[in-house]
Coordinates of C-alpha atoms in Angstrom, one line a residue:
X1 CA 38.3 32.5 7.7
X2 CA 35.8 29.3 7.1
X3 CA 33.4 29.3 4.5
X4 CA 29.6 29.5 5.6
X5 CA 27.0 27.2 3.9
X6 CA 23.7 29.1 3.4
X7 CA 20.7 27.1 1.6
X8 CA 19.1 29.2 -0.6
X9 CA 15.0 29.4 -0.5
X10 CA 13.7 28.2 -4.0
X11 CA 10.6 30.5 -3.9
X12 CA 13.1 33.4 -3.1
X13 CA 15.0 32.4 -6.3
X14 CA 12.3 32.2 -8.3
X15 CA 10.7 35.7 -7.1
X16 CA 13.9 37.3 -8.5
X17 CA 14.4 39.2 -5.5
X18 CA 18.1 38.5 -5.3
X19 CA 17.8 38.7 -1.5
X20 CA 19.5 35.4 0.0
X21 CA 16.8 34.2 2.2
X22 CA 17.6 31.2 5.0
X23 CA 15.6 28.2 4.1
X24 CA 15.4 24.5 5.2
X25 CA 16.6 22.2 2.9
X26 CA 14.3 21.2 0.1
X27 CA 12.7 17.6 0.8
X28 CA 11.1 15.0 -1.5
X29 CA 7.5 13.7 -1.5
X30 CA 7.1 11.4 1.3
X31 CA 6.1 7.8 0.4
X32 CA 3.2 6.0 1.6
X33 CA 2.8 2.5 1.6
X34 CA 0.3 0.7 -0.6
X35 CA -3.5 0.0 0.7
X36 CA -4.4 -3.0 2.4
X37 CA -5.3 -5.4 -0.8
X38 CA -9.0 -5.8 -0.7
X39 CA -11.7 -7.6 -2.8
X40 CA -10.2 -11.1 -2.3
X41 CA -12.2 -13.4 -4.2
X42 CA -11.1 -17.7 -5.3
X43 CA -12.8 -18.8 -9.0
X44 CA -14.2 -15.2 -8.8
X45 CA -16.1 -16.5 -5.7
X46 CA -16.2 -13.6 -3.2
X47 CA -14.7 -14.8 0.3
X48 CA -17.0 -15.5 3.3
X49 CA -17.5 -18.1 5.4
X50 CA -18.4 -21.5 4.3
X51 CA -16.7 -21.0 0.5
X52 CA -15.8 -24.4 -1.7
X53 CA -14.9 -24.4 -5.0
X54 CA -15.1 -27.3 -7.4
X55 CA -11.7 -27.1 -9.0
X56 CA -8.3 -28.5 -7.6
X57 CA -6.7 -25.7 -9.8
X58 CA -8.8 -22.1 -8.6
X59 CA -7.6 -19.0 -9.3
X60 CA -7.5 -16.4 -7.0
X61 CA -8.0 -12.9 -7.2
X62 CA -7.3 -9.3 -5.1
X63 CA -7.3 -5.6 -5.7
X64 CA -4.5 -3.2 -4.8
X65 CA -4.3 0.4 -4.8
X66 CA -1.7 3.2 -3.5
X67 CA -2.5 6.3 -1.9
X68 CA 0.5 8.0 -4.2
X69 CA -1.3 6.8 -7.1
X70 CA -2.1 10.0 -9.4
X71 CA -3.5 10.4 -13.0
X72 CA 0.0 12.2 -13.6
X73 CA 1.8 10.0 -11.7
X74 CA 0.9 6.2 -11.6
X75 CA 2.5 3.8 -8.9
X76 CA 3.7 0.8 -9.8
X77 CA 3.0 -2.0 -7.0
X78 CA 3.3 -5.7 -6.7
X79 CA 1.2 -8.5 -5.1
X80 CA 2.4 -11.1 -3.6
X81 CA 0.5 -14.0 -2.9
X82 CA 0.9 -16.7 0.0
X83 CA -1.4 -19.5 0.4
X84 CA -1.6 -22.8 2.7
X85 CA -3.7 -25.8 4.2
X86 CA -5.5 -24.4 7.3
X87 CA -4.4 -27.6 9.1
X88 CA -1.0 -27.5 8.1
X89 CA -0.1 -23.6 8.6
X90 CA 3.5 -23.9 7.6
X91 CA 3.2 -25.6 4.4
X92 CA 3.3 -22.0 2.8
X93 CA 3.8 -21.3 -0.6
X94 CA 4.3 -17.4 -1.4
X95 CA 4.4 -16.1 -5.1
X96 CA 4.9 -12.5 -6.2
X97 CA 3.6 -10.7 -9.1
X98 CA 5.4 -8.9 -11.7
X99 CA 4.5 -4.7 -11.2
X100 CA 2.1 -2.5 -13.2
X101 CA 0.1 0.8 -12.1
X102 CA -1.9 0.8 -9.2
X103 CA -5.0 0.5 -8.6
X104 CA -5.3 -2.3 -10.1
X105 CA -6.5 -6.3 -10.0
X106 CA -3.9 -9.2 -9.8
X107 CA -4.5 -12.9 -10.1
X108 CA -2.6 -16.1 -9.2
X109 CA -3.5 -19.3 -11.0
X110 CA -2.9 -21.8 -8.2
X111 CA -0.5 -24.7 -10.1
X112 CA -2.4 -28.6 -10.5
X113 CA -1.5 -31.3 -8.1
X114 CA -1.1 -28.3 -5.6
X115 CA -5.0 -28.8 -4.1
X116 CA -6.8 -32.0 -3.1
X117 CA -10.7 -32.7 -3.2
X118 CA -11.8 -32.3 0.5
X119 CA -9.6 -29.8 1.8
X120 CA -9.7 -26.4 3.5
X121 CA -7.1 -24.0 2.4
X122 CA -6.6 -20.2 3.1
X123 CA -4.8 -17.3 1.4
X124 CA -3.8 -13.7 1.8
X125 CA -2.3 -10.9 -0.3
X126 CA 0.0 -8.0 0.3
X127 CA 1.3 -5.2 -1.8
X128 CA 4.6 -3.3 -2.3
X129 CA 5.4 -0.7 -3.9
X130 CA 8.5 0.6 -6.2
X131 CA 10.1 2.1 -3.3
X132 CA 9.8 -1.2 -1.3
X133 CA 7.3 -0.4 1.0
X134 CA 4.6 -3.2 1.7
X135 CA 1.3 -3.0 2.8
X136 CA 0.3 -5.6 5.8
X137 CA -1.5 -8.9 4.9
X138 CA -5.1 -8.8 4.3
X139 CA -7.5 -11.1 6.8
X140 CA -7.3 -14.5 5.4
X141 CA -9.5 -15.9 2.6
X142 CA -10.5 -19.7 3.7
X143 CA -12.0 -22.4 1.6
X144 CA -12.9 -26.0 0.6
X145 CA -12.1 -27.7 -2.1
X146 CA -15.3 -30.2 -3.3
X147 CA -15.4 -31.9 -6.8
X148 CA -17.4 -34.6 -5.6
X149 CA -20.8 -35.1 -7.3
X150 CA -23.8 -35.5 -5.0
X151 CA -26.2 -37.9 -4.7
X152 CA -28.4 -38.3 -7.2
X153 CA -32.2 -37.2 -5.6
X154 CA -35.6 -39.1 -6.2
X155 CA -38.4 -38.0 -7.0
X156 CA -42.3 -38.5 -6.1
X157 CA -45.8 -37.3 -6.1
X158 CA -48.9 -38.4 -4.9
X159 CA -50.9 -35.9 -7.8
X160 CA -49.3 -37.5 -11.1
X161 CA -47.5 -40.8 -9.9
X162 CA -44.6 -41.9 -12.3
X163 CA -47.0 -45.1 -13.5
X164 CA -49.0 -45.9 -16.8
X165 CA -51.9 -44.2 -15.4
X166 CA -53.6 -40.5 -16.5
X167 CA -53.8 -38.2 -13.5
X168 CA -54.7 -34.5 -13.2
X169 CA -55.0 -32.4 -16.4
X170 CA -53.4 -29.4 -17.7
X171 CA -54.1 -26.5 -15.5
X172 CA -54.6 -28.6 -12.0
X173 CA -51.3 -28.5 -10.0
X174 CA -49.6 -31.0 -8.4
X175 CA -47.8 -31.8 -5.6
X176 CA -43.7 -32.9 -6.0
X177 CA -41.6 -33.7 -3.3
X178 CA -37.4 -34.1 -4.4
X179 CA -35.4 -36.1 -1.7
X180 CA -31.3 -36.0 -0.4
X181 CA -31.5 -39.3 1.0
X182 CA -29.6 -37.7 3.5
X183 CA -26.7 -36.6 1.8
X184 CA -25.7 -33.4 3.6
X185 CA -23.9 -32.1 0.8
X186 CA -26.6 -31.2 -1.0
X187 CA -27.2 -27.5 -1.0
X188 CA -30.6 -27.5 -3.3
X189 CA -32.4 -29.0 -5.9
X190 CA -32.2 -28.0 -9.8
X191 CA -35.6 -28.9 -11.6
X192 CA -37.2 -28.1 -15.0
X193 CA -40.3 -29.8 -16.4
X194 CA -40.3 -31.3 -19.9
X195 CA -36.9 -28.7 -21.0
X196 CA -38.9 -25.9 -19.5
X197 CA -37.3 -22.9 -17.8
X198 CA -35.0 -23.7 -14.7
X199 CA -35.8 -23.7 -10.9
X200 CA -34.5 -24.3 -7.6
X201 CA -35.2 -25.0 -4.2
X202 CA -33.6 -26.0 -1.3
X203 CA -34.1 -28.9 1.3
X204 CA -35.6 -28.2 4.2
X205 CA -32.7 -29.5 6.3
X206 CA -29.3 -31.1 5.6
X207 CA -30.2 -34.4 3.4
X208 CA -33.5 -33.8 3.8
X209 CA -36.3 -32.7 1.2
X210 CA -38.2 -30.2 -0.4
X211 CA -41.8 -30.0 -2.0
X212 CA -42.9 -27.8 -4.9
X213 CA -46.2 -27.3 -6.5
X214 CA -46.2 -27.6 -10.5
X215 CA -48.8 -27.4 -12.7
X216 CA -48.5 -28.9 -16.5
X217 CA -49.5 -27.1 -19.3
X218 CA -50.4 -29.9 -21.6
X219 CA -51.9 -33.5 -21.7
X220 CA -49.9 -36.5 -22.3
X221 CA -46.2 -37.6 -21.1
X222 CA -44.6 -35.0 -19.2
X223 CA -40.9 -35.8 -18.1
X224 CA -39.5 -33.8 -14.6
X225 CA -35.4 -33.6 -14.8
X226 CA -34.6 -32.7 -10.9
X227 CA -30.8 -32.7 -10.0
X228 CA -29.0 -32.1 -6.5
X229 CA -26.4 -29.7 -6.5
X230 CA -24.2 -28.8 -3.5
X231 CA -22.6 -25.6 -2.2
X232 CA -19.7 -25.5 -4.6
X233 CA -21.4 -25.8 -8.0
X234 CA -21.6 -29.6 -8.1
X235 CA -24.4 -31.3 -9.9
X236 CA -25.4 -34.7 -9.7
X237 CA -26.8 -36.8 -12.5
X238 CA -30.0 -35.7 -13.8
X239 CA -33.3 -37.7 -12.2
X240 CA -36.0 -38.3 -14.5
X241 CA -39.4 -38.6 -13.9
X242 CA -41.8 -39.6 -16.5
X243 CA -45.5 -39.0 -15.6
X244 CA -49.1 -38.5 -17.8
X245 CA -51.5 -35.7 -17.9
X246 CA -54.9 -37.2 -18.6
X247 CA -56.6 -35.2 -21.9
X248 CA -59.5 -32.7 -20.1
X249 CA -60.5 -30.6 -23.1
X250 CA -64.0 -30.3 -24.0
X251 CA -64.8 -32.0 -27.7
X252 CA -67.0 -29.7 -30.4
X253 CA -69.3 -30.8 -33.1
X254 CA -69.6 -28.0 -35.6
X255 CA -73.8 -28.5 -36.0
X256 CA -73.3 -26.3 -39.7
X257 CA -70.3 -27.2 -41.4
X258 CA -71.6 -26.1 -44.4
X259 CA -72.1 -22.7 -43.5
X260 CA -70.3 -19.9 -45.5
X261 CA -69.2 -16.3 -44.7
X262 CA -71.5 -14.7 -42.7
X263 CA -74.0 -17.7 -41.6
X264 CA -74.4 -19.0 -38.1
X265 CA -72.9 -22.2 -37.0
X266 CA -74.1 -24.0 -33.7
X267 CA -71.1 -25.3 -31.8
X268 CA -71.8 -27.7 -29.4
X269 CA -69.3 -28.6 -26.6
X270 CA -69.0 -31.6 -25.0
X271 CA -67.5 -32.4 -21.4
X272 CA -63.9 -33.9 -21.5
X273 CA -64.0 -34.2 -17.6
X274 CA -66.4 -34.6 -14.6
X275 CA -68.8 -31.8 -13.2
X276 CA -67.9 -29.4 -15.6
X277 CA -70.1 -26.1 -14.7
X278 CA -69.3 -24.0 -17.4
X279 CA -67.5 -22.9 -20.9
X280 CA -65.6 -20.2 -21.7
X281 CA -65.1 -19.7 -25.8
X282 CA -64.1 -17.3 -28.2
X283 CA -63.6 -17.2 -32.0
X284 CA -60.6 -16.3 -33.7
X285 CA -58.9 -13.4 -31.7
X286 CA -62.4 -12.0 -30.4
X287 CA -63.3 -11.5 -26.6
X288 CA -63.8 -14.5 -24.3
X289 CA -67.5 -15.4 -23.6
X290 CA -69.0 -17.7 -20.8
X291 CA -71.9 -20.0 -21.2
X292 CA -73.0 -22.3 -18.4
X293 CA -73.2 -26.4 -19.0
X294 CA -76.3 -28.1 -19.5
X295 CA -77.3 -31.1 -16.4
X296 CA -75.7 -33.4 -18.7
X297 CA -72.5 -30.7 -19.3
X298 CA -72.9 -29.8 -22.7
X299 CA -73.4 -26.7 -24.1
X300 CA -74.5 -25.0 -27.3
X301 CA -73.7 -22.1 -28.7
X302 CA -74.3 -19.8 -31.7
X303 CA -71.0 -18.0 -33.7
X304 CA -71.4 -16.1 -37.1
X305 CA -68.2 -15.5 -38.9
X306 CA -67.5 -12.9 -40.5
X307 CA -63.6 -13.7 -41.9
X308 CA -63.0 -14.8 -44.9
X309 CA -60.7 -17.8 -45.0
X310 CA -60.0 -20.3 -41.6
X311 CA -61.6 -19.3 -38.5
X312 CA -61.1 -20.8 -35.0
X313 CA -63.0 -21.7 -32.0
X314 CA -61.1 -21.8 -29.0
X315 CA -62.9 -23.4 -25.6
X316 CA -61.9 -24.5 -22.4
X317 CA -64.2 -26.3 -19.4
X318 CA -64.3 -25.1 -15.3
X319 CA -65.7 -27.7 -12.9
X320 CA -68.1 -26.9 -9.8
X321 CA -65.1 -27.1 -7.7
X322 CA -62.8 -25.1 -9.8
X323 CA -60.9 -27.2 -11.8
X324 CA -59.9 -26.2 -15.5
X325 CA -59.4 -28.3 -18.1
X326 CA -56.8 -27.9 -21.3
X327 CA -58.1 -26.2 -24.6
X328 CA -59.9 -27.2 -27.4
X329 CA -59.5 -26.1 -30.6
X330 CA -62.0 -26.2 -34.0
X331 CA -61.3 -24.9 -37.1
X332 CA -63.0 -24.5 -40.2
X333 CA -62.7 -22.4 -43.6
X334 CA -64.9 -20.2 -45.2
X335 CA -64.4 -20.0 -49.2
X336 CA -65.0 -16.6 -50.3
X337 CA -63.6 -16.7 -53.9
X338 CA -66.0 -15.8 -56.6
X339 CA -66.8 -17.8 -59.6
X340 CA -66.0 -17.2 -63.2
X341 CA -67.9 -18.3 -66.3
X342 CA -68.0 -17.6 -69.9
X343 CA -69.7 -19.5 -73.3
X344 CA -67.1 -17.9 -75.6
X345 CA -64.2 -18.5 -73.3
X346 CA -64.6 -21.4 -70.8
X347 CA -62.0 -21.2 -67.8
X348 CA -59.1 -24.2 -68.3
X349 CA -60.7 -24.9 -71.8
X350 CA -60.1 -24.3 -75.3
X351 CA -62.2 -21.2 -76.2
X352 CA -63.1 -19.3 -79.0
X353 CA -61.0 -18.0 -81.7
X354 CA -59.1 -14.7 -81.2
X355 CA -60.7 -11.2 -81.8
X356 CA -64.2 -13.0 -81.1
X357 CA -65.9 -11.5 -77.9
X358 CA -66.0 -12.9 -74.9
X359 CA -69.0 -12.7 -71.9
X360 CA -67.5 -13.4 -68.5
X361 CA -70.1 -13.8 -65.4
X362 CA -68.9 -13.0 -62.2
X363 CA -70.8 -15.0 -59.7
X364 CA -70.3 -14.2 -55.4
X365 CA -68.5 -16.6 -53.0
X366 CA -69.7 -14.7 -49.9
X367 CA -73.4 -13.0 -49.0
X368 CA -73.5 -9.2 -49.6
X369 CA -71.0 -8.6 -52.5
X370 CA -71.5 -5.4 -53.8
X371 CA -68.9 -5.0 -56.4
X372 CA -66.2 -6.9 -58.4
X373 CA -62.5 -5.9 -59.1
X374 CA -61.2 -7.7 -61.8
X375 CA -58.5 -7.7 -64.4
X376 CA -57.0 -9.1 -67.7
X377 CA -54.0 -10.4 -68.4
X378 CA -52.5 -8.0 -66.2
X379 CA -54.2 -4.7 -67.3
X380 CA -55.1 -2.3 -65.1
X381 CA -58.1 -3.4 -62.3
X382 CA -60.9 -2.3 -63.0
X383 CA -64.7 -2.4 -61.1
X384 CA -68.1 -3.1 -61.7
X385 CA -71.3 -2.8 -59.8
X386 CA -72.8 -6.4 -58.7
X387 CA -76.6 -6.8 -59.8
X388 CA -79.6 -7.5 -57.0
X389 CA -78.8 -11.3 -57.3
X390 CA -75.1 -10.5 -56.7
X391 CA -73.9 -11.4 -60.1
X392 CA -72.3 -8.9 -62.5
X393 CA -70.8 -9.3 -66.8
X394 CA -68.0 -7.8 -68.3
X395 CA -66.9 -8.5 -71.6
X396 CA -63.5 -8.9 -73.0
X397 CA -62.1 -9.5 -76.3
X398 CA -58.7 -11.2 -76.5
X399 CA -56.8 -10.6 -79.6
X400 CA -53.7 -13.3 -79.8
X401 CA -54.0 -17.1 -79.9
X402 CA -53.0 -17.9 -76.6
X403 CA -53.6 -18.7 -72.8
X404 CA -54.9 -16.0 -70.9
X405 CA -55.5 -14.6 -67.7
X406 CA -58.3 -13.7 -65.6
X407 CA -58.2 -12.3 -62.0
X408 CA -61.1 -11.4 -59.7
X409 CA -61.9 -10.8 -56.5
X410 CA -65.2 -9.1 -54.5
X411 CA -66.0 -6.0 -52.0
X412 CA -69.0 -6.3 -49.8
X413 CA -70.9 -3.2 -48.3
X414 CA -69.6 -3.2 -45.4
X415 CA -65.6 -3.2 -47.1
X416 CA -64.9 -6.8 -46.4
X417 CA -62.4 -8.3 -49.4
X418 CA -62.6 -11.7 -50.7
X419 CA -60.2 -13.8 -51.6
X420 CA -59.0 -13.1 -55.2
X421 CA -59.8 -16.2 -57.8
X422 CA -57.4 -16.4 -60.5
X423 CA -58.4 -18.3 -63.6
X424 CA -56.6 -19.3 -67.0
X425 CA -58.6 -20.0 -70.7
X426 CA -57.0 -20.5 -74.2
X427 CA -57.6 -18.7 -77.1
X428 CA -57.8 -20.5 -80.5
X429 CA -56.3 -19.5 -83.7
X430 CA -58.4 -18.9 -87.0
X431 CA -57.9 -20.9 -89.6

């Protein structure tokens, strides 16, 4: 009698039934063949049309996944490479990766002396998988090769000419225009002024030109670096252009120099330009304030400071028709330090002997001292009351034959602090 072959259902074996159930044979996983490689890119340049590169040694680059890829189950794939002049199609070179886990990036360093300046060249990638099955080609990736330099541009303006004159002022823009010369391969123009922050613009046409508008910032030389650079990364030598930026700022004569903490100064500012119409000032970090010019364009103003130490006056000029001019600056210092005096114990001299008593007169440095902090040799501060002519004594008996220390400093009404005047006097030693 001939035996019979019955396949045996795996989910009926493993219900435990014991019931021999008819069943197709058990099949594998069906394999899928990688993805279309994607993401093509040469010198991590992303492919499109009109790419160059300015290397004869580029790298290039794809990305290849596989629908059987799982986080349990990785798939290992390949990439092969193939590359070849566009004008010379059969000249093919193909190069295949080692495999690792998919997805994944692969690269292919092309080899030197393989590339030459000028031409066009085009690549595509496929993958395969561990079970031999190969994705088609992805679309082509076509490029030029350029390591030439271009031209180097010129430069020119008709506001600040490159000559030994003054022109403009810091503030009034000018007019620059960079040129090609017609050298097509130039893609746009790279410009900074005097190591400034970077800018580009582009011709308006294949070798043409391209005008910006740049105002200076300061007076004197100011040097424009312009280079040309063209559609693969190529920079040309650097054009420079050396031009001056007449001095505009107004002048100002301090009419009180002398003046201390709290006293008016008139500041009188001067024109540094033509038609100026008006000022606009402040002091130190206060708001800005806007006094018209006189026919002859001065002005004069009244500030009161009320810091101890430097102060500054900051004041800039506007013409009838708009123009600015730079910034000028004036500062000045008001001493606020009081003064220290004593018979017994004069300060930086030899004084009295120790364990005689000392007077000490504290004199103001500043209008509307109310009070003065002083201290010893380190002791503890202490206060005292300033009299109706702003003065006030202490006394203070040193007891070793030595130098010693004085330190003192002065509170207005209004809580304003001095600065703090510190003095040294010697003791002498009885005999």
């Amino acid at each position: 009698m001939p035996r019979r072959f019955v396949t045996v259902g795996l989910a009926a074996l493993l219900a435990g039934t014991g019931a021999l159930a008819t069943a197709g044979p058990a099949t594998a996983s069906a394999n899928t063949a990688p993805d279309v490689p994607g993401n093509l890119s040469v010198a991590d340049l992303t492919c499109a049309a009109g790419l160059a590169v300015s290397t004869t040694t580029p790298y290039f680059r794809a990305t290849v996944s596989d629908p059987d890829a799982q986080p349990a189950a990785m798939e290992q794939v390949t990439a092969t490479f193939a590359w070849w002049p566009v004008e010379q199609p059969t000249q093919r070179t193909e190069w295949t990766s080692s495999a690792k886990a998919a997805p994944g990036q692969f690269r292919y360093d092309v080899p030197a002396g393989s590339l030459v300046d000028g031409g066009t060249y085009a690549f595509a990638v496929r993958a395969t998988d561990s079970a031999d099955a190969a994705s088609a080609w992805s679309a082509e990736c076509r490029f030029t090769v350029d390591t030439t330099q271009p031209a180097q541009p010129t430069v020119s303006s008709p506001d600040y000419p490159a000559d030994l004159g003054w022109y403009g002022g810091p503030g009034i823009p000018g007019q620059f225009t960079f040129a090609a010369n017609g050298d097509t391969d130039t893609d746009k123009f790279r410009y900074d002024l005097s190591g400034g922050p970077t800018s580009y613009v582009a011709p308006d046409q294949p070798g043409g030109s391209a005008t910006v508008t740049i105002t200076p910032d300061d007076d004197g030389p100011r040097v424009l670096s312009v280079r040309a650079v063209d559609r693969a990364g190529n920079v040309s030598p650097a054009t420079t252009y050396t031009f001056r930026v007449r001095v505009t700022s107004p002048m100002i004569t301090d009419g009180n120099p002398t003046a201390g903490y709290g006293q008016p100064r008139a500041l009188t500012f001067a024109p540094g330009m033509d038609d100026v119409a008006e000022y606009t000032y402040r002091l130190n970090d206060g708001p800005e304030q806007i006094v018209g010019a006189a026919v002859d364009g001065t002005a004069t103003v009244t500030v009161t400071p009320t810091r101890p130490g430097y102060n500054d006056v900051y004041v800039r000029s506007r013409t009838a028709g708009d123009l600015p001019s730079g910034e000028a600056h004036h500062r000045f210092y008001l001493a606020t330090k009081p003064t220290v005096s004593s018979v017994e114990y004069p300060i930086g001299k030899l004084g009295a002997v120790a364990g005689t008593p000392g007077t000490f007169v504290f004199g103001p440095g500043m209008a509307g001292v109310t009070e003065y902090v002083y201290s010893f040799d380190g002791r503890p501060a202490q206060t005292v009351a300033a009299g109706t002519d702003g003065s006030a004594s202490v006394t203070y008996t040193p007891t070793t034959a030595t130098i010693h220390r004085v330190a003192v400093y002065t509170r207005t009404g209004d809580g304003v602090v001095s600065e703090t005047l510190s003095g040294t006097f010697l003791v002498g030693r009885a005999t």
